[in-house]
GROMACS .gro file of N, CA and C in nm:
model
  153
    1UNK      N    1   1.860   0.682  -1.104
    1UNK     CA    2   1.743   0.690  -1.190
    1UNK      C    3   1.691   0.550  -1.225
    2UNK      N    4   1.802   0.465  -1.235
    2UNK     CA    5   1.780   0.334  -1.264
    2UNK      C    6   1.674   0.245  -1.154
    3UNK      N    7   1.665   0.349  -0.980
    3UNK     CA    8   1.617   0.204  -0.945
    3UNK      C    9   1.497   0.310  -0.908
    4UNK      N   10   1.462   0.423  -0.965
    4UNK     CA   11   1.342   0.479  -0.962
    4UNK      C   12   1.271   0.407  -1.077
    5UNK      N   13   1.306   0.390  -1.181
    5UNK     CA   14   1.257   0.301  -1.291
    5UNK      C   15   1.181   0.190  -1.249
    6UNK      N   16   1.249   0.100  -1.165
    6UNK     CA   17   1.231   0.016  -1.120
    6UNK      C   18   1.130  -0.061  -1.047
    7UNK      N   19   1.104   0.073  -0.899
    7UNK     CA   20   1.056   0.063  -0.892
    7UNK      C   21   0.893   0.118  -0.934
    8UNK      N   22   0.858   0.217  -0.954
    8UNK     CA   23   0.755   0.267  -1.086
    8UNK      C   24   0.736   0.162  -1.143
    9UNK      N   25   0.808   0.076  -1.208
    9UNK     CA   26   0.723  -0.081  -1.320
    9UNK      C   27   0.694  -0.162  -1.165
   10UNK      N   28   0.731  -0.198  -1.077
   10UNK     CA   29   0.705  -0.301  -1.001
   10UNK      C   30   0.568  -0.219  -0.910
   11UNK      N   31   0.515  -0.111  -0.892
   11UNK     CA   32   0.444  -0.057  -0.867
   11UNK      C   33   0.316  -0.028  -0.947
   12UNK      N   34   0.336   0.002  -1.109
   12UNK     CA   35   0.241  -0.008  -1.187
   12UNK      C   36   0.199  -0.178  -1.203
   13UNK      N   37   0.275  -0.243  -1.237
   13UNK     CA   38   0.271  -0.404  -1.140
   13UNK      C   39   0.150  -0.428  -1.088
   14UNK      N   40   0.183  -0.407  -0.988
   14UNK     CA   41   0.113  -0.423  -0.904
   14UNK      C   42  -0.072  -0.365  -0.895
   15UNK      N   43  -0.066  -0.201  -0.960
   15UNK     CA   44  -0.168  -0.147  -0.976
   15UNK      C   45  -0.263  -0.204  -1.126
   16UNK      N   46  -0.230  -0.279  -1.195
   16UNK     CA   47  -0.223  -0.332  -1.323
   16UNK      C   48  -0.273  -0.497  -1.236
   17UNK      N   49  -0.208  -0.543  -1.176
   17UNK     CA   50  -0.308  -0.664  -1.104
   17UNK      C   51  -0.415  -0.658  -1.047
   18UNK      N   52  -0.388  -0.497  -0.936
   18UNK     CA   53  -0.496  -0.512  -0.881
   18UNK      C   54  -0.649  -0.439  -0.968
   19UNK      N   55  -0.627  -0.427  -1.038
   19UNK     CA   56  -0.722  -0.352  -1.109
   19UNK      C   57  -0.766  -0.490  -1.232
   20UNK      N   58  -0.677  -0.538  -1.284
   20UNK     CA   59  -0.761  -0.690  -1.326
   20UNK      C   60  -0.848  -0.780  -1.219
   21UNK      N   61  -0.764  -0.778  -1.105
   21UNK     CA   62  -0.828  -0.855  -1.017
   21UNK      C   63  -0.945  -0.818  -0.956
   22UNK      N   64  -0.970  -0.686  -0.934
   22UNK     CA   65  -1.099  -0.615  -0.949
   22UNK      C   66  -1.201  -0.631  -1.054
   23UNK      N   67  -1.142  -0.630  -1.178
   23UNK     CA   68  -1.266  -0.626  -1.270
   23UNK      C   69  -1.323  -0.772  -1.303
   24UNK      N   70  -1.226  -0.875  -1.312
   24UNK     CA   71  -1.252  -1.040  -1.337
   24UNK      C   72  -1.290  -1.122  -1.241
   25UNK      N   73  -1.280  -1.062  -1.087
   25UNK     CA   74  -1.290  -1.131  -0.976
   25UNK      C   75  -1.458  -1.137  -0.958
   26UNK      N   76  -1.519  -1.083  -1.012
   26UNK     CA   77  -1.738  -1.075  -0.995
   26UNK      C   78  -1.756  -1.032  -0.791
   27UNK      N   79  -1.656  -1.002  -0.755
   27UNK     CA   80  -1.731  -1.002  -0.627
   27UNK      C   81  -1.720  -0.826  -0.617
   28UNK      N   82  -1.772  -0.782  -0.556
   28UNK     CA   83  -1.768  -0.641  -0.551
   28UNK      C   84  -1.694  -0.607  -0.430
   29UNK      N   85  -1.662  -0.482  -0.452
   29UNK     CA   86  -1.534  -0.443  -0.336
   29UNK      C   87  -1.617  -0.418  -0.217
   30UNK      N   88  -1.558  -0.457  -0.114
   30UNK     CA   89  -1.652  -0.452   0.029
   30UNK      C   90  -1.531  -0.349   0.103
   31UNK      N   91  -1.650  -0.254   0.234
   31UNK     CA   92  -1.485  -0.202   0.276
   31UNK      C   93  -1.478  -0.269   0.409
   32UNK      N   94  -1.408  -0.287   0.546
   32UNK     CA   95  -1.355  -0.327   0.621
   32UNK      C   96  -1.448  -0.244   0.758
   33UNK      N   97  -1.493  -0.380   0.824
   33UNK     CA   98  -1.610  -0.341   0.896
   33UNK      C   99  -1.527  -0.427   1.046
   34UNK      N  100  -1.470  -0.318   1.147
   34UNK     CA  101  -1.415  -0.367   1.231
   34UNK      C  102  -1.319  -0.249   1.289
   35UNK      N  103  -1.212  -0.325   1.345
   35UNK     CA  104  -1.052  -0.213   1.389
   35UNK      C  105  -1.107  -0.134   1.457
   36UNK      N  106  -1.042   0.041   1.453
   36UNK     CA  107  -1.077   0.144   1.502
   36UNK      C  108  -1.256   0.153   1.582
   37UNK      N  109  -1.267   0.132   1.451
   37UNK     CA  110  -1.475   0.212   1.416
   37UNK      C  111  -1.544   0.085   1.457
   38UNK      N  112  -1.469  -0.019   1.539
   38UNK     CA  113  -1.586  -0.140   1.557
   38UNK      C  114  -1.673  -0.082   1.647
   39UNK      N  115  -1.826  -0.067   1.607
   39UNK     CA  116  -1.982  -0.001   1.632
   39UNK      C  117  -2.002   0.109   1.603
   40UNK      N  118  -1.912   0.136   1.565
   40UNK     CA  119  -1.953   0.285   1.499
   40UNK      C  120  -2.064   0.310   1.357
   41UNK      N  121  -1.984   0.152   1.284
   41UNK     CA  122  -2.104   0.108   1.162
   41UNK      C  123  -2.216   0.028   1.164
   42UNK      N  124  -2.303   0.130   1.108
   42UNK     CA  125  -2.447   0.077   1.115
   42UNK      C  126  -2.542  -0.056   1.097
   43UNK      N  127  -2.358  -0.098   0.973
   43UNK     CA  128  -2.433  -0.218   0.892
   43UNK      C  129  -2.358  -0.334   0.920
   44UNK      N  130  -2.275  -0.310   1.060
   44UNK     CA  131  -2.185  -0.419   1.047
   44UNK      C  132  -2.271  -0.531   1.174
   45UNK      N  133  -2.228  -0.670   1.126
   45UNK     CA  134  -2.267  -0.805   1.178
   45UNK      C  135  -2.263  -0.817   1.356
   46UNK      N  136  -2.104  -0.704   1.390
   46UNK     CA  137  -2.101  -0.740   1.510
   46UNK      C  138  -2.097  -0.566   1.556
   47UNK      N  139  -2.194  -0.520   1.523
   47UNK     CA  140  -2.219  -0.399   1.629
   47UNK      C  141  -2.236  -0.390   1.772
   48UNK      N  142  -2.208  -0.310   1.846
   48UNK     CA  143  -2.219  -0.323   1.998
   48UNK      C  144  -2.352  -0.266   2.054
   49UNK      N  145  -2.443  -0.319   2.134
   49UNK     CA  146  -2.531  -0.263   2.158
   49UNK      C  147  -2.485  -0.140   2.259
   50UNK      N  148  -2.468   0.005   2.212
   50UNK     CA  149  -2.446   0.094   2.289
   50UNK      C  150  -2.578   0.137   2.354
   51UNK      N  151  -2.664   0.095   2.305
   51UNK     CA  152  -2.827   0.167   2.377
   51UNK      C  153  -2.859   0.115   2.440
   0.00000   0.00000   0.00000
């Protein structure tokens, strides 16, 4: 039980940073325009000309 404790605080941790670091950081969350779906998105920089 002890290292379920454990980890739960090192996890809220973590969710507790990232959620300051979200709100104090001024940049807005962007999502990830690439990997899998590279051209699939409409708005991304390096789309492929499929046409």
């Amino acid at each position: 039980m002890g290292v379920f404790l454990a980890v739960l605080a090192v996890f809220l941790l973590a969710a507790l940073g990232l959620g300051l670091g979200l709100l104090f950081g001024g940049k807005p969350v962007q999502g990830s325009c690439g990997g899998l779906s590279c051209g699939a998105c409409e708005t991304c920089p390096r789309k492929r000309a499929t046409e």
